[in-house]
PDB file of C-alpha atoms in Angstrom:
ATOM      1  CA  UNK A1100      -0.019   0.024  -0.011  1.00 39.00           C
ATOM      2  CA  UNK A1101       2.779   2.438   0.942  1.00 39.00           C
ATOM      3  CA  UNK A1102       4.127   2.665  -2.689  1.00 42.00           C
ATOM      4  CA  UNK A1103       0.710   3.439  -4.209  1.00 44.00           C
ATOM      5  CA  UNK A1104      -0.456   6.755  -2.791  1.00 43.00           C
ATOM      6  CA  UNK A1105      -3.238   7.052  -5.325  1.00 49.00           C
ATOM      7  CA  UNK A1106      -4.799   3.716  -4.501  1.00 83.00           C
ATOM      8  CA  UNK A1107      -8.556   3.934  -4.497  1.00 96.00           C
ATOM      9  CA  UNK A1108     -10.665   3.210  -1.301  1.00 98.00           C
ATOM     10  CA  UNK A1109     -12.959   0.405  -2.190  1.00 98.00           C
ATOM     11  CA  UNK A1110     -16.050  -0.285   0.037  1.00 98.00           C
ATOM     12  CA  UNK A1111     -17.368  -3.814   0.144  1.00 97.00           C
ATOM     13  CA  UNK A1112     -19.981  -5.461   2.342  1.00 95.00           C
ATOM     14  CA  UNK A1113     -23.399  -7.017   2.111  1.00 91.00           C
ATOM     15  CA  UNK A1114     -26.303  -4.949   0.791  1.00 87.00           C
ATOM     16  CA  UNK A1115     -27.681  -2.505   3.318  1.00 88.00           C
ATOM     17  CA  UNK A1116     -24.336  -1.925   5.178  1.00 94.00           C
ATOM     18  CA  UNK A1117     -24.079   1.776   4.020  1.00 93.00           C
ATOM     19  CA  UNK A1118     -21.460   1.557   1.192  1.00 96.00           C
ATOM     20  CA  UNK A1119     -23.230   4.154  -1.065  1.00 94.00           C
ATOM     21  CA  UNK A1120     -24.024   6.589   1.730  1.00 96.00           C
ATOM     22  CA  UNK A1121     -20.568   6.329   3.276  1.00 98.00           C
ATOM     23  CA  UNK A1122     -18.789   6.549  -0.064  1.00 98.00           C
ATOM     24  CA  UNK A1123     -20.314   9.974  -0.708  1.00 98.00           C
ATOM     25  CA  UNK A1124     -19.387  11.243   2.791  1.00 98.00           C
ATOM     26  CA  UNK A1125     -15.856   9.911   2.604  1.00 98.00           C
ATOM     27  CA  UNK A1126     -15.193  11.352  -0.828  1.00 98.00           C
ATOM     28  CA  UNK A1127     -16.276  14.780   0.437  1.00 97.00           C
ATOM     29  CA  UNK A1128     -13.843  14.511   3.291  1.00 96.00           C
ATOM     30  CA  UNK A1129     -11.040  13.453   0.986  1.00 96.00           C
ATOM     31  CA  UNK A1130     -11.855  15.861  -1.819  1.00 96.00           C
ATOM     32  CA  UNK A1131     -12.229  13.098  -4.424  1.00 97.00           C
ATOM     33  CA  UNK A1132     -14.958  11.543  -6.450  1.00 97.00           C
ATOM     34  CA  UNK A1133     -17.354   8.870  -5.138  1.00 98.00           C
ATOM     35  CA  UNK A1134     -18.231   6.194  -7.700  1.00 98.00           C
ATOM     36  CA  UNK A1135     -20.967   3.656  -7.315  1.00 96.00           C
ATOM     37  CA  UNK A1136     -20.268   0.556  -9.365  1.00 97.00           C
ATOM     38  CA  UNK A1137     -23.980  -0.273  -9.633  1.00 94.00           C
ATOM     39  CA  UNK A1138     -24.622   3.223 -11.126  1.00 95.00           C
ATOM     40  CA  UNK A1139     -21.925   2.662 -13.695  1.00 97.00           C
ATOM     41  CA  UNK A1140     -23.554  -0.625 -14.643  1.00 96.00           C
ATOM     42  CA  UNK A1141     -27.020   1.058 -14.968  1.00 95.00           C
ATOM     43  CA  UNK A1142     -25.570   3.810 -17.048  1.00 96.00           C
ATOM     44  CA  UNK A1143     -23.841   1.343 -19.452  1.00 95.00           C
ATOM     45  CA  UNK A1144     -26.846  -1.048 -19.688  1.00 94.00           C
ATOM     46  CA  UNK A1145     -29.434   1.707 -20.032  1.00 95.00           C
ATOM     47  CA  UNK A1146     -31.705  -0.132 -17.574  1.00 94.00           C
ATOM     48  CA  UNK A1147     -32.092  -0.647 -13.895  1.00 91.00           C
ATOM     49  CA  UNK A1148     -30.536  -3.605 -12.134  1.00 89.00           C
ATOM     50  CA  UNK A1149     -33.795  -5.524 -11.617  1.00 86.00           C
ATOM     51  CA  UNK A1150     -34.390  -5.240 -15.309  1.00 91.00           C
ATOM     52  CA  UNK A1151     -30.926  -6.536 -16.171  1.00 93.00           C
ATOM     53  CA  UNK A1152     -31.578  -9.521 -13.792  1.00 88.00           C
ATOM     54  CA  UNK A1153     -35.030 -10.151 -15.415  1.00 89.00           C
ATOM     55  CA  UNK A1154     -33.962  -9.831 -19.006  1.00 94.00           C
ATOM     56  CA  UNK A1155     -30.381 -11.003 -19.095  1.00 94.00           C
ATOM     57  CA  UNK A1156     -29.865 -12.939 -15.818  1.00 91.00           C
ATOM     58  CA  UNK A1157     -27.612 -12.672 -12.975  1.00 89.00           C
ATOM     59  CA  UNK A1158     -24.567 -14.113 -14.820  1.00 92.00           C
ATOM     60  CA  UNK A1159     -24.835 -11.272 -17.348  1.00 93.00           C
ATOM     61  CA  UNK A1160     -25.098  -8.797 -14.516  1.00 94.00           C
ATOM     62  CA  UNK A1161     -22.007 -10.211 -12.861  1.00 93.00           C
ATOM     63  CA  UNK A1162     -20.062  -9.916 -16.047  1.00 95.00           C
ATOM     64  CA  UNK A1163     -21.071  -6.336 -16.428  1.00 96.00           C
ATOM     65  CA  UNK A1164     -20.160  -5.823 -12.795  1.00 95.00           C
ATOM     66  CA  UNK A1165     -16.588  -7.083 -13.437  1.00 97.00           C
ATOM     67  CA  UNK A1166     -16.254  -4.887 -16.540  1.00 96.00           C
ATOM     68  CA  UNK A1167     -17.461  -1.769 -14.631  1.00 97.00           C
ATOM     69  CA  UNK A1168     -15.194  -2.468 -11.691  1.00 97.00           C
ATOM     70  CA  UNK A1169     -12.210  -2.989 -13.767  1.00 96.00           C
ATOM     71  CA  UNK A1170     -12.813   0.347 -15.646  1.00 96.00           C
ATOM     72  CA  UNK A1171     -13.395   2.279 -12.473  1.00 97.00           C
ATOM     73  CA  UNK A1172     -10.374   0.830 -10.694  1.00 96.00           C
ATOM     74  CA  UNK A1173      -8.210   1.561 -13.731  1.00 94.00           C
ATOM     75  CA  UNK A1174      -8.627   5.232 -13.319  1.00 94.00           C
ATOM     76  CA  UNK A1175      -5.558   7.144 -12.044  1.00 90.00           C
ATOM     77  CA  UNK A1176      -7.180   9.648  -9.776  1.00 93.00           C
ATOM     78  CA  UNK A1177      -8.184   8.779  -6.251  1.00 95.00           C
ATOM     79  CA  UNK A1178     -11.784   7.639  -5.862  1.00 97.00           C
ATOM     80  CA  UNK A1179     -13.996   6.075  -3.214  1.00 98.00           C
ATOM     81  CA  UNK A1180     -15.628   3.209  -4.847  1.00 98.00           C
ATOM     82  CA  UNK A1181     -18.903   1.590  -3.533  1.00 98.00           C
ATOM     83  CA  UNK A1182     -19.285  -1.911  -4.896  1.00 97.00           C
ATOM     84  CA  UNK A1183     -22.453  -4.046  -5.032  1.00 89.00           C
ATOM     85  CA  UNK A1184     -22.766  -6.577  -2.241  1.00 85.00           C
ATOM     86  CA  UNK A1185     -22.143  -9.473  -4.635  1.00 87.00           C
ATOM     87  CA  UNK A1186     -19.020  -7.961  -6.295  1.00 94.00           C
ATOM     88  CA  UNK A1187     -16.752  -9.979  -4.075  1.00 95.00           C
ATOM     89  CA  UNK A1188     -18.056 -13.267  -5.344  1.00 92.00           C
ATOM     90  CA  UNK A1189     -15.757 -13.301  -8.293  1.00 94.00           C
ATOM     91  CA  UNK A1190     -12.040 -14.043  -7.664  1.00 95.00           C
ATOM     92  CA  UNK A1191     -11.151 -11.689 -10.427  1.00 96.00           C
ATOM     93  CA  UNK A1192     -12.926  -8.796  -8.718  1.00 97.00           C
ATOM     94  CA  UNK A1193     -11.240  -9.491  -5.332  1.00 96.00           C
ATOM     95  CA  UNK A1194      -7.878  -9.501  -7.105  1.00 95.00           C
ATOM     96  CA  UNK A1195      -8.650  -6.191  -8.875  1.00 96.00           C
ATOM     97  CA  UNK A1196      -9.820  -4.513  -5.691  1.00 96.00           C
ATOM     98  CA  UNK A1197      -6.686  -5.643  -3.690  1.00 95.00           C
ATOM     99  CA  UNK A1198      -4.348  -4.532  -6.495  1.00 95.00           C
ATOM    100  CA  UNK A1199      -5.863  -1.095  -7.029  1.00 95.00           C
ATOM    101  CA  UNK A1200      -7.447  -0.208  -3.716  1.00 95.00           C
ATOM    102  CA  UNK A1201      -7.540  -0.103  -0.005  1.00 96.00           C
ATOM    103  CA  UNK A1202     -10.518  -2.390   0.670  1.00 97.00           C
ATOM    104  CA  UNK A1203     -12.819  -1.803   3.601  1.00 98.00           C
ATOM    105  CA  UNK A1204     -15.573  -4.183   4.508  1.00 97.00           C
ATOM    106  CA  UNK A1205     -18.694  -2.565   6.087  1.00 97.00           C
ATOM    107  CA  UNK A1206     -20.411  -4.965   8.339  1.00 95.00           C
ATOM    108  CA  UNK A1207     -23.952  -4.953   9.966  1.00 94.00           C
ATOM    109  CA  UNK A1208     -26.001  -7.568  11.616  1.00 93.00           C
ATOM    110  CA  UNK A1209     -28.639  -9.546   9.749  1.00 91.00           C
ATOM    111  CA  UNK A1210     -31.431  -7.920  11.653  1.00 90.00           C
ATOM    112  CA  UNK A1211     -30.171  -4.345  10.904  1.00 92.00           C
ATOM    113  CA  UNK A1212     -29.738  -5.296   7.166  1.00 90.00           C
ATOM    114  CA  UNK A1213     -33.252  -6.633   7.065  1.00 86.00           C
ATOM    115  CA  UNK A1214     -34.693  -3.480   8.597  1.00 85.00           C
ATOM    116  CA  UNK A1215     -32.716  -1.377   6.117  1.00 81.00           C
ATOM    117  CA  UNK A1216     -33.612  -3.247   2.929  1.00 78.00           C
ATOM    118  CA  UNK A1217     -37.066  -4.721   3.567  1.00 74.00           C
ATOM    119  CA  UNK A1218     -38.858  -1.919   1.736  1.00 67.00           C
ATOM    120  CA  UNK A1219     -36.373  -1.706  -1.146  1.00 63.00           C
ATOM    121  CA  UNK A1220     -37.864  -3.226  -4.262  1.00 61.00           C
ATOM    122  CA  UNK A1221     -34.795  -2.577  -6.330  1.00 60.00           C
ATOM    123  CA  UNK A1222     -32.882  -5.456  -5.005  1.00 61.00           C
ATOM    124  CA  UNK A1223     -33.595  -8.491  -7.174  1.00 58.00           C
ATOM    125  CA  UNK A1224     -31.899 -11.050  -4.933  1.00 56.00           C
ATOM    126  CA  UNK A1225     -34.299 -10.108  -2.133  1.00 57.00           C
ATOM    127  CA  UNK A1226     -37.649 -10.659  -3.845  1.00 65.00           C
ATOM    128  CA  UNK A1227     -40.089 -12.693  -1.724  1.00 68.00           C
ATOM    129  CA  UNK A1228     -39.050 -13.546   1.866  1.00 76.00           C
ATOM    130  CA  UNK A1229     -36.659 -10.756   2.582  1.00 78.00           C
ATOM    131  CA  UNK A1230     -35.584 -11.936   6.065  1.00 83.00           C
ATOM    132  CA  UNK A1231     -35.065 -15.534   4.743  1.00 87.00           C
ATOM    133  CA  UNK A1232     -33.148 -14.291   1.714  1.00 82.00           C
ATOM    134  CA  UNK A1233     -30.886 -11.983   3.813  1.00 85.00           C
ATOM    135  CA  UNK A1234     -30.086 -14.818   6.265  1.00 88.00           C
ATOM    136  CA  UNK A1235     -29.418 -17.226   3.384  1.00 88.00           C
ATOM    137  CA  UNK A1236     -27.242 -14.890   1.404  1.00 86.00           C
ATOM    138  CA  UNK A1237     -25.257 -13.871   4.585  1.00 89.00           C
ATOM    139  CA  UNK A1238     -24.686 -17.581   5.296  1.00 90.00           C
ATOM    140  CA  UNK A1239     -23.555 -18.221   1.699  1.00 89.00           C
ATOM    141  CA  UNK A1240     -21.258 -15.276   1.763  1.00 89.00           C
ATOM    142  CA  UNK A1241     -20.025 -15.492   5.344  1.00 86.00           C
ATOM    143  CA  UNK A1242     -16.368 -15.446   4.366  1.00 90.00           C
ATOM    144  CA  UNK A1243     -16.667 -13.602   1.052  1.00 93.00           C
ATOM    145  CA  UNK A1244     -15.658 -10.296   2.605  1.00 95.00           C
ATOM    146  CA  UNK A1245     -12.652 -11.579   4.611  1.00 95.00           C
ATOM    147  CA  UNK A1246     -10.066 -10.451   2.188  1.00 96.00           C
ATOM    148  CA  UNK A1247     -10.520  -6.722   3.007  1.00 96.00           C
ATOM    149  CA  UNK A1248      -7.722  -4.712   4.538  1.00 96.00           C
ATOM    150  CA  UNK A1249     -10.038  -3.772   7.418  1.00 96.00           C
ATOM    151  CA  UNK A1250     -13.696  -4.337   8.548  1.00 96.00           C
ATOM    152  CA  UNK A1251     -15.802  -1.697  10.231  1.00 97.00           C
ATOM    153  CA  UNK A1252     -18.936  -2.592  12.181  1.00 96.00           C
ATOM    154  CA  UNK A1253     -21.493  -0.035  11.141  1.00 95.00           C
ATOM    155  CA  UNK A1254     -24.075  -1.283  13.667  1.00 92.00           C
ATOM    156  CA  UNK A1255     -23.590   1.514  16.375  1.00 94.00           C
ATOM    157  CA  UNK A1256     -22.010   4.216  14.104  1.00 96.00           C
ATOM    158  CA  UNK A1257     -23.547   6.948  12.035  1.00 96.00           C
ATOM    159  CA  UNK A1258     -22.528   7.064   8.389  1.00 97.00           C
ATOM    160  CA  UNK A1259     -20.306  10.089   9.253  1.00 97.00           C
ATOM    161  CA  UNK A1260     -18.609   8.243  11.934  1.00 98.00           C
ATOM    162  CA  UNK A1261     -17.966   5.315   9.597  1.00 98.00           C
ATOM    163  CA  UNK A1262     -16.496   7.684   6.946  1.00 98.00           C
ATOM    164  CA  UNK A1263     -14.249   9.219   9.611  1.00 97.00           C
ATOM    165  CA  UNK A1264     -13.068   5.675  10.737  1.00 97.00           C
ATOM    166  CA  UNK A1265     -12.228   4.749   7.132  1.00 97.00           C
ATOM    167  CA  UNK A1266     -10.271   7.942   6.577  1.00 96.00           C
ATOM    168  CA  UNK A1267      -8.296   7.264   9.629  1.00 95.00           C
ATOM    169  CA  UNK A1268      -7.530   3.673   8.586  1.00 94.00           C
ATOM    170  CA  UNK A1269      -6.712   4.680   5.070  1.00 94.00           C
ATOM    171  CA  UNK A1270      -4.248   7.367   6.160  1.00 91.00           C
ATOM    172  CA  UNK A1271      -2.560   4.822   8.461  1.00 90.00           C
ATOM    173  CA  UNK A1272      -1.919   2.657   5.422  1.00 84.00           C
ATOM    174  CA  UNK A1273      -0.352   5.395   3.339  1.00 76.00           C
TER     175      UNK A1273
END
């Protein structure tokens, strides 16, 4: 990390852990751009994520996710990058994140995640029994975020406090 002062800050974590919100706050603090990989995918595809899943399938979405992540991580200027919750599932994505960024896992309990995402109809993987789907996906992905440089438990912190904690950790790595 020490030799790459322009490495990006990459936020990973399960859906509903605050990646998009925190990325905006952190980018403001650091005077750089916040990039949401899901937004890049939507712009490129010209359709919302649920529609991508419905018309092209999850595999096509994951391929688009890797392409968008690769493009964003290839930029030279410092960015705070919010990934989708499943971006960590592909080994190639994990390798790219570690090569080009300081990776921070945002964590929250299953109950808090359920309360945050239960009314969000834009999450195709949560259609139907939200609580059951969250618990199943968390179990399936329980070690998927372990590669991060650090993990921050967002349970008792405001988004602003999370952004401050990440900025502190990032500066320590520089």
